mmCIF file of C-alpha atoms and ligand atoms in Angstrom:
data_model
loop_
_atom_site.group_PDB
_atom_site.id
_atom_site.type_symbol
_atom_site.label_atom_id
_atom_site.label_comp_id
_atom_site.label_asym_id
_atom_site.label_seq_id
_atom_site.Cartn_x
_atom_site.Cartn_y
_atom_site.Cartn_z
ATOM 1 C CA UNK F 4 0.000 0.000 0.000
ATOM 2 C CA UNK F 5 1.313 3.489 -1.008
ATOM 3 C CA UNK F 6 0.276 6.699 1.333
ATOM 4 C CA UNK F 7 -0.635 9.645 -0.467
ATOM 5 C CA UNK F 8 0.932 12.440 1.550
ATOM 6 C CA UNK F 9 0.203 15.075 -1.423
ATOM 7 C CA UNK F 10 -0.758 18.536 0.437
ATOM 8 C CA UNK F 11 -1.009 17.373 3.628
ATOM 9 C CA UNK F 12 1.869 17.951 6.560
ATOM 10 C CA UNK F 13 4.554 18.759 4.373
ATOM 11 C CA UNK F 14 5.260 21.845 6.598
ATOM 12 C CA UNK F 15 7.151 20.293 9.260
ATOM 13 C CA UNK F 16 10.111 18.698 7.596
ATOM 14 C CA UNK F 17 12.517 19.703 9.942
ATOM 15 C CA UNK F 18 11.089 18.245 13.012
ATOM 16 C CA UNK F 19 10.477 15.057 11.173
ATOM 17 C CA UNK F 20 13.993 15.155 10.399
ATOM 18 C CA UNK F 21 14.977 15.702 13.691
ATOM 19 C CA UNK F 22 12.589 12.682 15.066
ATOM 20 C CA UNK F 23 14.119 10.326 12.417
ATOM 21 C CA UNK F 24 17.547 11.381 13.399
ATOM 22 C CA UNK F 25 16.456 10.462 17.378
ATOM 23 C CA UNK F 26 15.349 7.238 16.259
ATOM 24 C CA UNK F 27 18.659 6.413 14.528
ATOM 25 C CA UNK F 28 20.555 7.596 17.280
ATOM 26 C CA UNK F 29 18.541 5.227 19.655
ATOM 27 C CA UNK F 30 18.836 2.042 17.696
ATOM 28 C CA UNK F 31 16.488 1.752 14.165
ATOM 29 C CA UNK F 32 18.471 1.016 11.567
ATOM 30 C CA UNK F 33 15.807 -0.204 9.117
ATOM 31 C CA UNK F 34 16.244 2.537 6.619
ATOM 32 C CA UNK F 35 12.447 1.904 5.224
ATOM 33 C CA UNK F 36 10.719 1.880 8.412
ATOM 34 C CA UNK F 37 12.953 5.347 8.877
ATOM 35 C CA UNK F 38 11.768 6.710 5.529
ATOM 36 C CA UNK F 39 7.686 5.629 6.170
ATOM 37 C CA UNK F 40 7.614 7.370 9.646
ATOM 38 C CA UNK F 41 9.645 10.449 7.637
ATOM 39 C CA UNK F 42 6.255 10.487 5.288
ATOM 40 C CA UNK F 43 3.380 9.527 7.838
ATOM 41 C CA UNK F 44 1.404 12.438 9.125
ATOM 42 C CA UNK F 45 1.596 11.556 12.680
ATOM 43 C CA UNK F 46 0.388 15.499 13.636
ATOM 44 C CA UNK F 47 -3.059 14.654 12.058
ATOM 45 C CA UNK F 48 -3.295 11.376 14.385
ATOM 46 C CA UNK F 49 -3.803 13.851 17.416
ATOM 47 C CA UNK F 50 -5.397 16.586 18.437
ATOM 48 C CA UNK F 51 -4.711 20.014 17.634
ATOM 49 C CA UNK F 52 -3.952 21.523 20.985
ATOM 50 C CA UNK F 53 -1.084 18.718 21.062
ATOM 51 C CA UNK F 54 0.231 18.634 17.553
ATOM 52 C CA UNK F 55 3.474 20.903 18.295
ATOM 53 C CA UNK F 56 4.711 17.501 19.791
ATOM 54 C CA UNK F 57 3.625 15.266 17.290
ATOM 55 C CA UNK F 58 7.673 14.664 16.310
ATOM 56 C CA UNK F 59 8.597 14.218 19.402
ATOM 57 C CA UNK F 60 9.334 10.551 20.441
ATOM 58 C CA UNK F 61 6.952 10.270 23.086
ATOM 59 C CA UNK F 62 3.893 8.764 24.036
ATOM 60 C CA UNK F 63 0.785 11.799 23.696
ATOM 61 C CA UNK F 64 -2.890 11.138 25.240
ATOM 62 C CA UNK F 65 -6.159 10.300 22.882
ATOM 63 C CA UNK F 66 -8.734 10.203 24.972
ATOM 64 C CA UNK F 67 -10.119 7.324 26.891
ATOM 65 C CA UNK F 68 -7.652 6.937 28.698
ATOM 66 C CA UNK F 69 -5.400 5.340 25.851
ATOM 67 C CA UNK F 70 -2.411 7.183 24.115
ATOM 68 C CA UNK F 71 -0.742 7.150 21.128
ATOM 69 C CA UNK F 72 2.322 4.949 20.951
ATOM 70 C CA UNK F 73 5.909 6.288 20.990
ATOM 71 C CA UNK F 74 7.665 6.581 17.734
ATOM 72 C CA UNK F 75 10.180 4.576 18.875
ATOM 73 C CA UNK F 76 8.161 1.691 19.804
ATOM 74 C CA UNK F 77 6.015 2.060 16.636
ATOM 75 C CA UNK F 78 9.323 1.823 14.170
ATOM 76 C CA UNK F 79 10.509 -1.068 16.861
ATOM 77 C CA UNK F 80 7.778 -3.565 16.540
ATOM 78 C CA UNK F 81 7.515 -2.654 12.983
ATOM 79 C CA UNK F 82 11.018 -3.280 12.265
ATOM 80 C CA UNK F 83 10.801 -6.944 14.538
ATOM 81 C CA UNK F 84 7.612 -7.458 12.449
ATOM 82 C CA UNK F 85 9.241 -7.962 9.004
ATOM 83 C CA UNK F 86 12.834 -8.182 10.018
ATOM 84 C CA UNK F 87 12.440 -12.282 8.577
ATOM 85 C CA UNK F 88 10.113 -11.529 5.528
ATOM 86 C CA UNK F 89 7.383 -8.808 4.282
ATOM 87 C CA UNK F 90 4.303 -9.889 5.416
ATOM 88 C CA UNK F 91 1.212 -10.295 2.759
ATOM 89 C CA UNK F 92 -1.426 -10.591 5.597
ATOM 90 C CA UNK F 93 -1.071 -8.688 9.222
ATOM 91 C CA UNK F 94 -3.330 -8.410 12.261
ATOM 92 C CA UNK F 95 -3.318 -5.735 14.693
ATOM 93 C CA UNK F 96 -4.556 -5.542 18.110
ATOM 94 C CA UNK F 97 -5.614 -2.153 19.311
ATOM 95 C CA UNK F 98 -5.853 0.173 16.660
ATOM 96 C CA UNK F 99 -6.155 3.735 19.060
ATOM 97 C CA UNK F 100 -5.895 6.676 16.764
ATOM 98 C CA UNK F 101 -4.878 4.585 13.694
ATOM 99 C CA UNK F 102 -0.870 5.694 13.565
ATOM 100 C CA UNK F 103 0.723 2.416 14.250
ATOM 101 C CA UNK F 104 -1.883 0.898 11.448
ATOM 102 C CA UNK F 105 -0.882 4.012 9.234
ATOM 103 C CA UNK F 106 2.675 3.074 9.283
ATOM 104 C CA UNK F 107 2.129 -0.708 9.078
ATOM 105 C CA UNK F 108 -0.374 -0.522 6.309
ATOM 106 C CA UNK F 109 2.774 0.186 4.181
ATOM 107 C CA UNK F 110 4.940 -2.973 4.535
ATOM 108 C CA UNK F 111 1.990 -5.295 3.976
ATOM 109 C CA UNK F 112 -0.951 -5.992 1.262
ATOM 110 C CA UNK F 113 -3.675 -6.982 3.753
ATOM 111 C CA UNK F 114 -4.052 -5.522 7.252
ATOM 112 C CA UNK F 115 -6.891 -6.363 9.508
ATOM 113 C CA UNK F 116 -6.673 -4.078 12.805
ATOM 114 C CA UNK F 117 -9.139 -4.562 15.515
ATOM 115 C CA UNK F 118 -10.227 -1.912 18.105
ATOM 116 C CA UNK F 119 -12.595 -2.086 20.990
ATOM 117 C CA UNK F 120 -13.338 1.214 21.923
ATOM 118 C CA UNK F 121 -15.892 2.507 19.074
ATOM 119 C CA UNK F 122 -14.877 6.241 19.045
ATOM 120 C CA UNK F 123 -11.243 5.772 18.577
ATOM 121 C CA UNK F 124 -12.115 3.420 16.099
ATOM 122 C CA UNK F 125 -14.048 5.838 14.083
ATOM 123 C CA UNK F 126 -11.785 8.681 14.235
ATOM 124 C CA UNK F 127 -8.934 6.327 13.168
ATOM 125 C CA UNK F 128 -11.277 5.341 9.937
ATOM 126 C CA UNK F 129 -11.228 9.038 8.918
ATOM 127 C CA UNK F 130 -7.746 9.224 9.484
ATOM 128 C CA UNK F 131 -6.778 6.211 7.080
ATOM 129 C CA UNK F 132 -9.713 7.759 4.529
ATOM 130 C CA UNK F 133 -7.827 10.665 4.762
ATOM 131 C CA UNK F 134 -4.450 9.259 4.054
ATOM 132 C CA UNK F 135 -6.106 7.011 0.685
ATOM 133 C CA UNK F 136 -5.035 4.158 3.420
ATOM 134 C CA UNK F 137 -9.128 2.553 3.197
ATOM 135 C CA UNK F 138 -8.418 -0.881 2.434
ATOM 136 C CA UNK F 139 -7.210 -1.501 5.839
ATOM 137 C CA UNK F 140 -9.673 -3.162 7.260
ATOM 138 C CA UNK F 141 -11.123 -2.328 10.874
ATOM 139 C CA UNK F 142 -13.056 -3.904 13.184
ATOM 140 C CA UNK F 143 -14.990 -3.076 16.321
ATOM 141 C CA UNK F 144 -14.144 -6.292 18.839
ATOM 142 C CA UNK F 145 -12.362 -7.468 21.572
ATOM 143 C CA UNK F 146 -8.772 -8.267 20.116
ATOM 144 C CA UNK F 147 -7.972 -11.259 22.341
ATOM 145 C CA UNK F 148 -9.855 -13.573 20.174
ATOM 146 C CA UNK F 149 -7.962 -12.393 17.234
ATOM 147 C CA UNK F 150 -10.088 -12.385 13.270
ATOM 148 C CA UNK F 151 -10.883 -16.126 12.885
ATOM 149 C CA UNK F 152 -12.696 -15.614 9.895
ATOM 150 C CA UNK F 153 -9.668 -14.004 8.107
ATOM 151 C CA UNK F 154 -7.019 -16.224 10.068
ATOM 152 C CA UNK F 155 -3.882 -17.136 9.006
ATOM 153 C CA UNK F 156 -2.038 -13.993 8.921
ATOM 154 C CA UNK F 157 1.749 -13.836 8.420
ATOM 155 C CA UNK F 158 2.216 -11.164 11.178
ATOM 156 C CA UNK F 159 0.240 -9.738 14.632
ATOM 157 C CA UNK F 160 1.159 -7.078 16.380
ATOM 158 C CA UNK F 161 -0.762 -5.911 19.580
ATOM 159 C CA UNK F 162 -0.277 -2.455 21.158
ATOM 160 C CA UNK F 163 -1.216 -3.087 24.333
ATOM 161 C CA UNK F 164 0.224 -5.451 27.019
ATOM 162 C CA UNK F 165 -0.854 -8.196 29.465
ATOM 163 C CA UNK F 166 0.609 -10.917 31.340
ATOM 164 C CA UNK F 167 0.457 -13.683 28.880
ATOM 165 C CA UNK F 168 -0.395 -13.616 24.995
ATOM 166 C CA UNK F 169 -3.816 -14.875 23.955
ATOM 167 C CA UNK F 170 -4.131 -18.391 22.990
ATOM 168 C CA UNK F 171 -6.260 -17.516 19.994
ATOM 169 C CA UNK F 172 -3.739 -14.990 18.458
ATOM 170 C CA UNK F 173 -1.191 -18.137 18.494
ATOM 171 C CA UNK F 174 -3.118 -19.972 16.769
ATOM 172 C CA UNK F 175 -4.271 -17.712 14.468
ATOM 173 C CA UNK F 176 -0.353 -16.726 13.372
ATOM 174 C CA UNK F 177 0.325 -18.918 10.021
ATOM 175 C CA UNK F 178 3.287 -21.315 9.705
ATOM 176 C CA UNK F 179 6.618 -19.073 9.266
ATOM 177 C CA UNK F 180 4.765 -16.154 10.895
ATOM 178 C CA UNK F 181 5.691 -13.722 13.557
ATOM 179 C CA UNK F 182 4.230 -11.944 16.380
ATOM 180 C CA UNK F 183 4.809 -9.162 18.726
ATOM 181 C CA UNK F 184 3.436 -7.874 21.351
ATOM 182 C CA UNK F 185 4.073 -6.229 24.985
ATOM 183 C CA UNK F 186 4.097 -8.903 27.661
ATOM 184 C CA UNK F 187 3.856 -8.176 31.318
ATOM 185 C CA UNK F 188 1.337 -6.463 34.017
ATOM 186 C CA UNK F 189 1.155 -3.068 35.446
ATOM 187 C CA UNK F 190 2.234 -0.649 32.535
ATOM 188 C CA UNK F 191 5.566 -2.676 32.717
ATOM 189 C CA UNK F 192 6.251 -5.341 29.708
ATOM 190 C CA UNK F 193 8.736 -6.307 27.526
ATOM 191 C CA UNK F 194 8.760 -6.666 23.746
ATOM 192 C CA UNK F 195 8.097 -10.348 23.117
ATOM 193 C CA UNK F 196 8.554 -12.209 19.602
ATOM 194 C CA UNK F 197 7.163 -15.248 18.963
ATOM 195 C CA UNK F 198 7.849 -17.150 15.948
ATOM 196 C CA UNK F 199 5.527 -20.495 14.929
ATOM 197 C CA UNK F 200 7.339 -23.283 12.713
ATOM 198 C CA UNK F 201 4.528 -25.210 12.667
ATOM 199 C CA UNK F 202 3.624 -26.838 16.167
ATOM 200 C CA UNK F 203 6.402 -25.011 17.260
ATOM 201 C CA UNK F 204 6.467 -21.517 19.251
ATOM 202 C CA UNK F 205 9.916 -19.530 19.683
ATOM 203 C CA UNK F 206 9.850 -16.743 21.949
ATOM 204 C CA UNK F 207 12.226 -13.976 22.726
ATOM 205 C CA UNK F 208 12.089 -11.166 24.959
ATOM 206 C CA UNK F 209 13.709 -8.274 24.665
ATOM 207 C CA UNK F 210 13.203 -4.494 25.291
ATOM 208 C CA UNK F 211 11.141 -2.824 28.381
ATOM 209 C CA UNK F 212 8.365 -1.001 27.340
ATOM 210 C CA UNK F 213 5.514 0.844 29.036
ATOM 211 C CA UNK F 214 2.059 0.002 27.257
ATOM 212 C CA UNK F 215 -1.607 0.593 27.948
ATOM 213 C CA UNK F 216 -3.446 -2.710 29.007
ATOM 214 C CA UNK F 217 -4.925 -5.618 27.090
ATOM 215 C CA UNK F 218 -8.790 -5.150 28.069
ATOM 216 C CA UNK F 219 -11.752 -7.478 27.950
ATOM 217 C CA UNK F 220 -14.786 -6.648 26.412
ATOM 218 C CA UNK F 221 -16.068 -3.619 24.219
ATOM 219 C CA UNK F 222 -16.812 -0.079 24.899
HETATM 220 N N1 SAH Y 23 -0.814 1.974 18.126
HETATM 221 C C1 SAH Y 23 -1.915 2.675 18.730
HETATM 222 C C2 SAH Y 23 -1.879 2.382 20.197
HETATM 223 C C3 SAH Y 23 -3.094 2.732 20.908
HETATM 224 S S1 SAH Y 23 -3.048 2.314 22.610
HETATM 225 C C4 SAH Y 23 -1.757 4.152 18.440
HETATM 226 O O1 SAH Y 23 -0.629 4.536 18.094
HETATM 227 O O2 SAH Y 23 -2.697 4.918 18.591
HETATM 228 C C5 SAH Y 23 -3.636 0.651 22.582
HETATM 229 C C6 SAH Y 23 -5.029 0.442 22.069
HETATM 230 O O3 SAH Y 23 -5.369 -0.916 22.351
HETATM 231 C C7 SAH Y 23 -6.106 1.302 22.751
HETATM 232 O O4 SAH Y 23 -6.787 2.029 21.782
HETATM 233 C C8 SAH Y 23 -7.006 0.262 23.438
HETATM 234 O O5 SAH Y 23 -8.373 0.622 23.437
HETATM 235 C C9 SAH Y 23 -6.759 -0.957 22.572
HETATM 236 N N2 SAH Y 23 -7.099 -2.228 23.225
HETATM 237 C C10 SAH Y 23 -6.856 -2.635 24.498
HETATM 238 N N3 SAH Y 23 -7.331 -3.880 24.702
HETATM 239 C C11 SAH Y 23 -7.888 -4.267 23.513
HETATM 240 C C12 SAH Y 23 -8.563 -5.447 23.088
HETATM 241 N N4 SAH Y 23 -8.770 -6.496 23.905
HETATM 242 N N5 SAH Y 23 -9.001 -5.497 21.821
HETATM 243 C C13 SAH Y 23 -8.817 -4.462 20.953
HETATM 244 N N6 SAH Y 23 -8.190 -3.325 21.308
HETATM 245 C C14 SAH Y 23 -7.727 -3.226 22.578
#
């Protein structure tokens, strides 16, 4: 999927510059997940009042008590995502305000992203109108039984982080696929990867992150 940036955000090269440069400096060295945060709007992913810190690599408030997720962890887990091969299909678990889809919608063909908090959800749909991103596919449900109906998928990523990962996300990853996702309790995870070879689950941990929680249910 291309993004069609024409007219929209160009103004503030410098400080995307400037974020790009942080990132660099603080470990990404995929040069294509450098260049598609470069190009991604992120200023029109918040709101106005906060937009003069859009390029900065922090974590900014949404409403509902859910934030936006750090540059830094968005080009992380996208980097981890298709560090072995480019995904065709991807899942995502908590689409917020629809950056982290933004962003992955452009190393993948098919991405499915599930939300389940309707007003974020519909805000992020006008958001990927907006950005000629609207064959991502979204869906109002509780993420922790994954997208059966459109299961396998080459990739999952969840943005949000609980003690263990969800049964039903594991088995919906396809053979050679990878997922990653925040594991741990009380705003403190770590990055987990977990790649399937058929019956077979490898998991590594690696960085600390802070993440919103894995809920139940719908709002
Ligand atoms: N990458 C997003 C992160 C949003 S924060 C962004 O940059 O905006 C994590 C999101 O996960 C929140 O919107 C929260 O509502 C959602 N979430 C939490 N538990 C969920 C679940 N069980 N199913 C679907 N979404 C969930």
């Amino acid at each position: 999927m291309d993004i069609q940036l024409s007219g929209i955000g160009m103004t503030s090269a410098r400080t995307r510059e400037r974020l790009v440069r942080r990132l660099r400096d603080v470990g990404i060295g995929n040069e294509q997940v450098l260049e598609v945060i470069r190009n991604t709007p992120r200023h029109l992913f918040i709101e106005e009042a906060l937009a003069h810190q859009a390029y900065d690599d922090t974590a900014l408030p949404i409403g509902h008590g859910q934030t936006i997720s750090q540059p830094w962890v968005v080009a992380r887990m996208t980097e981890l995502l298709i560090a072995k091969k480019r995904p065709n299909k991807v899942l995502e678990i908590g689409t917020g305000c629809g950056y982290q889809t933004a962003v992955l919608a452009q190393f993948c063909d098919e991405l499915y992203s599930v939300e389940r908090i309707r007003p974020l959800q519909d805000q992020a749909r006008k958001r990927l109108l907006q950005l000629g991103l609207a064959r991502v596919q979204l869906r109002h449900a509780d993420g922790g039984f994954g997208w059966s109906a459109q299961a396998p998928f080459d990739a999952i990523l969840a943005a949000c982080g609980r003690p263990d990962i969800p049964q039903d996300l594991l088995a919906q990853l396809a053979d050679g696929g990878r997922l990653v996702m925040p594991v741990g309790s009380d705003g403190r995870q770590q990055l987990t990867v977990v790649d399937r070879e058929g019956d077979q689950y490898h998991t590594q941990t690696l960085d600390a992150v802070r993440f919103v929680p894995f809920q139940r249910g719908v709002l």
